Tab-separated table of C-alpha atoms in Angstrom:
chain	number	residue	atom	x	y	z
A	1254	MET	CA	-41.640	-23.271	19.795
A	1255	PRO	CA	-44.813	-20.426	20.393
A	1256	SER	CA	-46.533	-19.713	17.380
A	1257	LYS	CA	-47.468	-16.189	18.345
A	1258	HIS	CA	-46.103	-13.259	20.084
A	1259	ILE	CA	-46.881	-10.417	21.754
A	1260	PHE	CA	-44.631	-7.249	22.301
A	1261	PHE	CA	-45.379	-4.734	24.932
A	1262	VAL	CA	-43.867	-1.116	23.617
A	1263	VAL	CA	-43.520	1.339	26.761
A	1264	ARG	CA	-41.971	4.807	25.985
A	1265	TYR	CA	-39.917	5.537	29.207
A	1266	SER	CA	-38.965	9.384	29.549
A	1267	ILE	CA	-37.783	9.324	25.822
A	1268	LEU	CA	-36.317	12.367	24.312
A	1269	LEU	CA	-37.330	12.689	20.141
A	1270	THR	CA	-37.263	15.548	18.592
A	1271	GLY	CA	-38.868	13.854	15.300
A	1272	GLY	CA	-42.398	13.919	16.441
A	1273	GLY	CA	-41.781	11.023	19.094
A	1274	SER	CA	-42.235	13.018	22.121
A	1275	TRP	CA	-45.332	14.740	21.822
A	1276	LYS	CA	-45.039	17.604	24.210
A	1277	ALA	CA	-41.411	18.198	22.969
A	1278	ALA	CA	-43.326	20.160	19.899
A	1279	LYS	CA	-45.009	22.311	22.435
A	1280	GLN	CA	-42.173	23.678	24.358
A	1281	ASP	CA	-38.789	25.057	24.152
A	1282	LEU	CA	-36.718	21.641	23.665
A	1283	SER	CA	-34.227	22.663	26.645
A	1284	ALA	CA	-36.815	23.365	28.786
A	1285	TYR	CA	-38.645	20.118	28.094
A	1286	ARG	CA	-35.206	18.406	28.545
A	1287	ARG	CA	-34.829	19.836	32.056
A	1288	GLN	CA	-38.448	18.884	32.965
A	1289	LEU	CA	-38.291	15.132	31.289
A	1290	PHE	CA	-34.898	14.315	33.138
A	1291	ALA	CA	-35.542	16.215	36.749
A	1292	GLU	CA	-34.664	14.078	39.443
A	1293	GLU	CA	-38.067	14.474	41.321
A	1294	ARG	CA	-39.797	13.186	38.269
A	1295	LEU	CA	-37.511	10.132	37.196
A	1296	ASP	CA	-37.940	8.981	40.673
A	1297	GLU	CA	-41.865	9.238	40.571
A	1298	ARG	CA	-41.720	7.382	37.421
A	1299	ILE	CA	-39.684	4.498	38.360
A	1300	ARG	CA	-41.811	3.907	41.203
A	1301	LEU	CA	-45.232	3.989	39.153
A	1302	PHE	CA	-43.213	1.772	36.563
A	1303	GLU	CA	-42.038	-0.598	38.983
A	1304	GLY	CA	-45.128	-0.698	41.209
A	1305	LEU	CA	-47.889	-0.974	38.900
A	1306	THR	CA	-46.891	-1.470	35.249
A	1307	LEU	CA	-44.576	-4.066	35.565
A	1308	GLN	CA	-46.663	-5.970	38.516
A	1309	SER	CA	-49.254	-5.979	36.148
A	1310	LEU	CA	-46.709	-7.607	33.475
A	1311	LYS	CA	-45.176	-10.024	35.923
A	1312	SER	CA	-49.033	-10.923	36.730
A	1313	GLN	CA	-49.851	-11.983	32.882
A	1314	GLN	CA	-51.674	-15.909	32.604
A	1315	PHE	CA	-51.134	-17.188	29.458
A	1316	ASP	CA	-50.804	-20.455	27.292
A	1317	ALA	CA	-47.602	-22.355	26.110
A	1318	ASP	CA	-48.106	-21.240	22.419
A	1319	VAL	CA	-47.569	-17.175	22.996
A	1320	SER	CA	-44.016	-15.771	23.891
A	1321	VAL	CA	-43.856	-12.268	25.463
A	1322	SER	CA	-41.595	-9.038	25.260
A	1323	LEU	CA	-41.034	-6.071	26.545
A	1324	VAL	CA	-39.623	-3.319	24.728
A	1325	ILE	CA	-38.725	-0.049	26.321
A	1326	LEU	CA	-38.075	2.740	24.471
A	1327	THR	CA	-35.789	5.501	26.276
A	1328	SER	CA	-33.366	8.160	25.918
A	1329	ALA	CA	-29.778	7.831	25.507
A	1330	GLU	CA	-29.587	10.861	27.907
A	1331	LEU	CA	-31.215	9.271	30.668
A	1332	PRO	CA	-29.504	10.207	33.791
A	1333	ALA	CA	-27.295	7.552	35.118
A	1334	HIS	CA	-29.148	7.232	38.346
A	1335	ALA	CA	-32.565	6.638	36.637
A	1336	ALA	CA	-30.995	3.929	34.066
A	1337	ASP	CA	-29.522	2.253	36.926
A	1338	ALA	CA	-32.944	2.055	38.545
A	1339	LEU	CA	-34.548	1.255	35.516
A	1340	ASP	CA	-32.133	-1.742	35.183
A	1341	ARG	CA	-32.617	-3.041	38.608
A	1342	SER	CA	-36.373	-3.180	37.931
A	1343	ILE	CA	-35.584	-5.286	35.075
A	1344	GLN	CA	-33.699	-7.743	36.504
A	1345	ALA	CA	-36.077	-8.627	38.903
A	1346	LEU	CA	-38.770	-9.593	35.908
A	1347	PRO	CA	-39.287	-12.994	35.453
A	1348	ASP	CA	-37.322	-15.093	32.625
A	1349	TRP	CA	-40.408	-15.374	30.394
A	1350	LEU	CA	-40.479	-12.075	29.695
A	1351	ASP	CA	-38.068	-11.204	27.000
A	1352	VAL	CA	-36.806	-7.305	27.586
A	1353	LYS	CA	-35.028	-5.163	25.097
A	1354	VAL	CA	-34.007	-1.459	25.974
A	1355	VAL	CA	-33.567	0.775	23.196
A	1356	GLN	CA	-31.645	3.980	24.189
A	1357	ALA	CA	-32.646	6.646	21.748
A	1358	ASP	CA	-30.622	9.770	20.456
A	1359	ALA	CA	-33.208	12.601	20.699
A	1360	SER	CA	-32.517	13.288	16.484
A	1361	GLY	CA	-32.391	9.711	15.551
A	1362	PRO	CA	-35.075	7.730	14.178
A	1363	GLY	CA	-38.566	8.112	15.427
A	1364	LEU	CA	-41.194	5.958	17.611
A	1365	ARG	CA	-42.206	3.960	14.484
A	1366	GLN	CA	-38.626	2.752	13.339
A	1367	LEU	CA	-37.270	2.380	16.729
A	1368	THR	CA	-40.180	0.036	17.428
A	1369	GLN	CA	-40.085	-2.093	14.171
A	1370	THR	CA	-36.259	-2.295	14.590
A	1371	ALA	CA	-36.449	-3.849	17.501
A	1372	ILE	CA	-39.502	-6.316	17.223
A	1373	ASP	CA	-37.463	-7.277	13.920
A	1374	SER	CA	-34.269	-8.143	15.929
A	1375	LEU	CA	-36.210	-10.054	18.498
A	1376	LEU	CA	-38.465	-11.673	15.850
A	1377	SER	CA	-35.385	-13.046	13.913
A	1378	ALA	CA	-33.717	-14.470	17.036
A	1379	ARG	CA	-36.408	-16.608	18.622
A	1380	MET	CA	-39.169	-17.416	15.804
A	1381	ALA	CA	-39.025	-20.120	13.223
A	1382	SER	CA	-38.836	-19.666	9.772
A	1383	SER	CA	-42.575	-19.972	9.047
A	1384	GLY	CA	-44.672	-16.856	8.951
A	1385	VAL	CA	-45.422	-15.566	12.632
A	1386	PRO	CA	-48.155	-13.785	13.672
A	1387	TYR	CA	-47.401	-10.961	16.317
A	1388	ALA	CA	-48.898	-7.952	18.144
A	1389	THR	CA	-47.740	-4.716	19.365
A	1390	VAL	CA	-49.144	-3.465	22.248
A	1391	ARG	CA	-48.947	0.507	23.237
A	1392	LEU	CA	-48.192	0.581	27.093
A	1393	ASP	CA	-47.511	3.470	28.899
A	1394	ASP	CA	-44.994	3.515	32.024
A	1395	ASP	CA	-47.968	4.070	34.456
A	1396	ASP	CA	-50.519	1.838	32.887
A	1397	ILE	CA	-51.929	-1.326	34.632
A	1398	LEU	CA	-53.265	-4.320	32.859
A	1399	SER	CA	-55.622	-7.174	33.784
A	1400	ARG	CA	-53.858	-10.512	34.387
A	1401	THR	CA	-55.402	-12.101	31.518
A	1402	TYR	CA	-54.871	-9.201	29.011
A	1403	VAL	CA	-52.547	-11.654	27.033
A	1404	GLN	CA	-54.564	-14.404	26.865
A	1405	ALA	CA	-57.377	-12.151	25.696
A	1406	LEU	CA	-55.109	-10.379	23.071
A	1407	SER	CA	-53.691	-13.752	22.000
A	1408	ARG	CA	-57.048	-14.754	20.527
A	1409	TYR	CA	-56.473	-12.396	17.860
A	1410	VAL	CA	-52.807	-12.727	16.974
A	1411	MET	CA	-53.325	-14.934	14.031
A	1412	HIS	CA	-52.807	-14.135	10.160
A	1413	THR	CA	-56.822	-13.503	9.985
A	1414	PHE	CA	-56.680	-10.351	11.502
A	1415	ASN	CA	-53.313	-9.355	10.070
A	1416	ASP	CA	-52.923	-5.548	9.711
A	1417	MET	CA	-56.029	-5.116	12.535
A	1418	ALA	CA	-56.146	-3.271	15.724
A	1419	VAL	CA	-57.572	-4.571	18.702
A	1420	SER	CA	-58.916	-2.225	21.548
A	1421	PHE	CA	-60.178	-3.391	24.662
A	1422	PRO	CA	-62.552	-0.490	25.778
A	1423	LYS	CA	-64.007	-1.808	29.205
A	1424	GLY	CA	-61.621	-1.048	32.451
A	1425	LEU	CA	-61.084	1.217	35.124
A	1426	ILE	CA	-59.754	4.704	36.574
A	1427	GLY	CA	-57.411	4.499	39.435
A	1428	THR	CA	-56.406	7.307	41.207
A	1429	VAL	CA	-52.477	6.761	43.005
A	1430	SER	CA	-51.654	7.535	46.618
A	1431	ARG	CA	-49.475	10.217	47.140
A	1432	GLU	CA	-48.041	8.255	50.101
A	1433	ASN	CA	-47.686	4.478	48.557
A	1434	ARG	CA	-47.806	5.082	44.962
A	1435	ARG	CA	-50.808	2.541	45.012
A	1436	ILE	CA	-54.321	2.837	43.924
A	1437	ASP	CA	-56.532	4.324	46.607
A	1438	SER	CA	-59.867	4.697	44.767
A	1439	VAL	CA	-61.222	3.077	41.567
A	1440	ARG	CA	-63.943	3.439	39.328
A	1441	ARG	CA	-65.764	2.068	36.100
A	1442	TYR	CA	-64.248	3.462	32.540
A	1443	TYR	CA	-65.265	2.485	29.195
A	1444	ALA	CA	-63.446	4.322	26.387
A	1445	PRO	CA	-62.932	2.903	23.023
A	1446	LYS	CA	-59.928	3.188	21.387
A	1447	HIS	CA	-58.242	4.016	24.343
A	1448	ALA	CA	-54.351	4.394	24.600
A	1449	GLN	CA	-54.178	1.879	27.640
A	1450	GLY	CA	-53.132	-1.679	26.131
A	1451	ILE	CA	-54.335	-0.808	22.485
A	1452	ALA	CA	-52.693	-3.442	19.473
A	1453	HIS	CA	-51.750	-3.681	16.247
A	1454	ILE	CA	-51.681	-7.214	14.542
A	1455	ALA	CA	-49.088	-8.505	12.086
A	1456	SER	CA	-47.171	-10.734	10.691
A	1457	TRP	CA	-43.365	-11.641	10.258
A	1458	SER	CA	-41.500	-14.208	8.252
A	1459	PRO	CA	-37.641	-14.121	7.808
A	1460	ALA	CA	-37.960	-15.753	4.224
A	1461	ASP	CA	-39.506	-12.270	3.630
A	1462	GLU	CA	-36.778	-9.825	2.044
A	1463	THR	CA	-39.156	-6.859	2.915
A	1464	PRO	CA	-40.911	-7.741	6.070
A	1465	PRO	CA	-44.013	-5.590	6.580
A	1466	ARG	CA	-42.872	-2.662	8.571
A	1467	ARG	CA	-46.194	-2.111	10.559
A	1468	ASN	CA	-46.617	-1.715	14.490
A	1469	ILE	CA	-49.088	0.104	16.630
A	1470	PHE	CA	-47.016	3.400	15.906
A	1471	ASP	CA	-47.762	3.334	12.409
A	1472	CYS	CA	-51.837	3.870	13.027
A	1473	GLY	CA	-51.944	7.349	13.740
A	1474	ARG	CA	-53.761	8.787	16.840
A	1475	HIS	CA	-55.237	6.089	18.983
A	1476	THR	CA	-58.692	7.772	19.212
A	1477	GLU	CA	-58.824	7.683	15.494
A	1478	ILE	CA	-57.066	4.144	14.762
A	1479	ASP	CA	-60.288	3.057	12.759
A	1480	THR	CA	-59.866	5.360	10.460
A	1481	ALA	CA	-56.277	4.088	9.835
A	1482	VAL	CA	-56.983	0.200	10.001
A	1483	PRO	CA	-59.800	-2.181	10.982
A	1484	THR	CA	-60.370	-2.146	14.554
A	1485	ILE	CA	-62.018	-4.875	16.510
A	1486	LEU	CA	-63.478	-3.582	20.001
A	1487	ASP	CA	-63.945	-6.080	22.676
A	1488	ALA	CA	-65.589	-5.139	26.188
A	1489	SER	CA	-65.611	-8.464	27.484
A	1490	PHE	CA	-63.325	-7.566	30.585
A	1491	ASP	CA	-61.730	-4.828	32.449
A	1492	SER	CA	-58.630	-4.856	30.815
A	1493	TYR	CA	-56.585	-1.918	32.103
A	1494	ILE	CA	-56.493	0.576	34.906
A	1495	ARG	CA	-56.151	3.940	33.701
A	1496	THR	CA	-53.810	5.808	36.387
A	1497	PHE	CA	-54.028	9.632	37.670
A	1498	HIS	CA	-51.136	10.731	40.038
A	1499	GLY	CA	-49.097	14.017	40.463
A	1500	SER	CA	-46.896	13.398	37.357
A	1501	ASN	CA	-49.610	12.667	34.707
A	1502	ASP	CA	-48.430	14.105	30.984
A	1503	SER	CA	-52.372	14.875	30.545
A	1504	GLY	CA	-52.363	16.706	33.946
A	1505	SER	CA	-52.918	16.200	37.514
A	1506	VAL	CA	-55.419	14.191	39.491
A	1507	ASP	CA	-57.070	17.513	40.832
A	1508	LYS	CA	-57.646	18.513	36.818
A	1509	HIS	CA	-59.593	15.613	36.474
A	1510	ALA	CA	-61.054	15.207	39.847
A	1511	GLY	CA	-64.916	16.278	38.333
A	1512	TRP	CA	-65.534	14.040	35.541
A	1513	ILE	CA	-64.033	10.872	37.804
A	1514	GLU	CA	-66.086	11.506	40.637
A	1515	GLU	CA	-69.004	11.372	38.426
A	1516	LEU	CA	-67.963	7.699	36.820
A	1517	PRO	CA	-69.922	4.833	38.828
A	1518	ALA	CA	-67.582	2.820	41.446
A	1519	ALA	CA	-65.921	-0.431	40.771
A	1520	PRO	CA	-67.623	-3.942	41.963
A	1521	PRO	CA	-65.053	-5.667	44.289
A	1522	GLN	CA	-65.031	-8.621	41.454
A	1523	ALA	CA	-63.585	-5.877	38.798
A	1524	LEU	CA	-60.350	-5.258	41.217
A	1525	GLU	CA	-59.701	-9.527	41.134
A	1526	GLN	CA	-58.728	-9.304	37.916
A	1527	PHE	CA	-55.622	-7.141	38.756
A	1528	PRO	CA	-52.427	-7.962	40.774
A	1529	ASP	CA	-53.297	-7.283	44.959
A	1530	GLU	CA	-49.813	-5.451	44.786
A	1531	VAL	CA	-50.983	-2.428	42.937
A	1532	PHE	CA	-53.804	-1.533	45.256
A	1533	ASP	CA	-53.712	0.153	48.550
A	1534	ALA	CA	-56.298	-2.192	49.897
A	1535	LYS	CA	-57.249	-0.081	53.069
A	1536	ALA	CA	-57.643	2.996	51.095
A	1537	VAL	CA	-60.114	1.191	48.156
A	1538	THR	CA	-62.247	-0.436	50.917
A	1539	ALA	CA	-62.589	2.834	53.102
A	1540	ALA	CA	-63.401	4.801	49.569
A	1541	ALA	CA	-65.975	1.737	49.097
A	1542	ASP	CA	-67.400	1.708	52.372
A	1543	ALA	CA	-67.603	5.500	52.229
A	1544	ARG	CA	-69.415	5.517	48.974
A	1545	LYS	CA	-71.833	2.470	50.484
A	1546	ASP	CA	-72.380	4.804	53.204
A	1547	VAL	CA	-73.579	7.741	50.530
A	1548	ARG	CA	-75.522	5.326	48.675
A	1549	GLN	CA	-77.420	3.993	51.910
A	1550	ARG	CA	-77.629	7.959	52.672
A	1551	GLU	CA	-79.177	8.652	49.415
A	1552	CYS	CA	-81.281	5.374	49.329
A	1553	GLN	CA	-82.827	6.446	52.882
A	1554	GLN	CA	-83.648	10.131	51.413
A	1555	ILE	CA	-85.451	8.666	48.556
A	1556	PHE	CA	-87.189	6.180	51.188
A	1557	ALA	CA	-88.296	8.985	53.157
A	1558	LYS	CA	-89.439	10.956	50.283
A	1559	LEU	CA	-91.610	8.026	48.967
A	1560	GLN	CA	-92.949	7.668	52.345
A	1561	ALA	CA	-93.865	11.418	52.565
A	1562	CYS	CA	-95.722	10.909	48.644
A	1563	GLN	CA	-97.642	7.629	50.455
A	1564	ARG	CA	-98.548	9.851	53.232
A	1565	GLU	CA	-99.813	13.023	51.265
A	1566	ARG	CA	-101.522	10.388	48.734
A	1567	GLY	CA	-103.403	8.750	51.585
A	1568	ARG	CA	-104.251	12.229	53.076
A	1569	LEU	CA	-105.757	13.142	49.339
A	1570	ARG	CA	-107.419	9.930	49.193
A	1571	ARG	CA	-109.301	10.565	52.480
A	1572	THR	CA	-110.061	14.039	51.775
A	1573	LEU	CA	-111.758	13.056	48.620
A	1574	GLU	CA	-113.641	10.197	50.000
A	1575	SER	CA	-114.820	12.537	52.796
A	1576	ARG	CA	-116.086	14.808	49.793
A	1577	TRP	CA	-117.610	12.106	47.774
A	1578	HIS	CA	-119.403	10.645	50.959
A	1579	ARG	CA	-120.936	14.311	51.916
A	1580	LYS	CA	-121.965	14.655	48.392
A	1581	ILE	CA	-123.861	11.347	48.282
A	1582	GLY	CA	-125.317	12.087	51.667
A	1583	ASN	CA	-126.600	15.187	50.644
A	1584	LYS	CA	-128.014	13.990	47.578
A	1585	LEU	CA	-130.125	10.935	49.468
A	1586	ARG	CA	-131.332	13.508	52.200
A	1587	ARG	CA	-132.924	15.503	49.049
């Protein structure tokens, strides 16, 4: 029986009025509901979730002492066609990934309580009577994780790190093609305490009458998580791809294009840590070739400037030598 457990918690088109749906508080609820459940948006989200996020979860590599669950928090109001599409995606997942879908009422419990209730039910059904360390991982429905994410996180899933957070700050930025919903351009990215895959470590025992009610959604804003709990930063590998596309909650690709373009290009070996299926291979290769051409032109321009500087240096040296020889000659003639 596994001695540690990892829960991925995904918010999938969830509508909560009690603070769980961060945009709901910023606009009229009825308008937010229409936007959240718009057919075009839901069709886009399932394509991203299925083709990117679930693909990366299916590719996870880990040891036998680890078990993995996926908790999907969605809305009880999710339209039938979207709920059916979500169910079909879940049915295609491997047996080792235990999935629990929680359909939440808009005015019901918040994210923290929904998450903890789901975790407790899964742990009590599958874990031994002894204390079990576990991690809750925040994962958005368009995030991509490295194949080795679970393996890396499992090193910290132990009682030693109880009530601590883990952040893997090193990763990539990927823009998503509008044509096939695959990554077509990739950049290097480093962001401590970013949202993608940030985790909280806790422990559980069915013998406890009041088990700890602590999970990743108890820890406040991810950017300030180190003010809530001690936080481990592990930048030993590229752990995630943060995606930008047409339906980001944080804004469109065009809104972020400026600062993304300034990031360094990701080397080919960085892409090898992620499943091939999430990439538009031809587009990524073409983008890499284009950046290579740009670098070559920049190098050629720099080389040309260096050559010009060397020629100018030679001309100045010859001029100075000529003047020095004339000066010495004049002195000798005197």
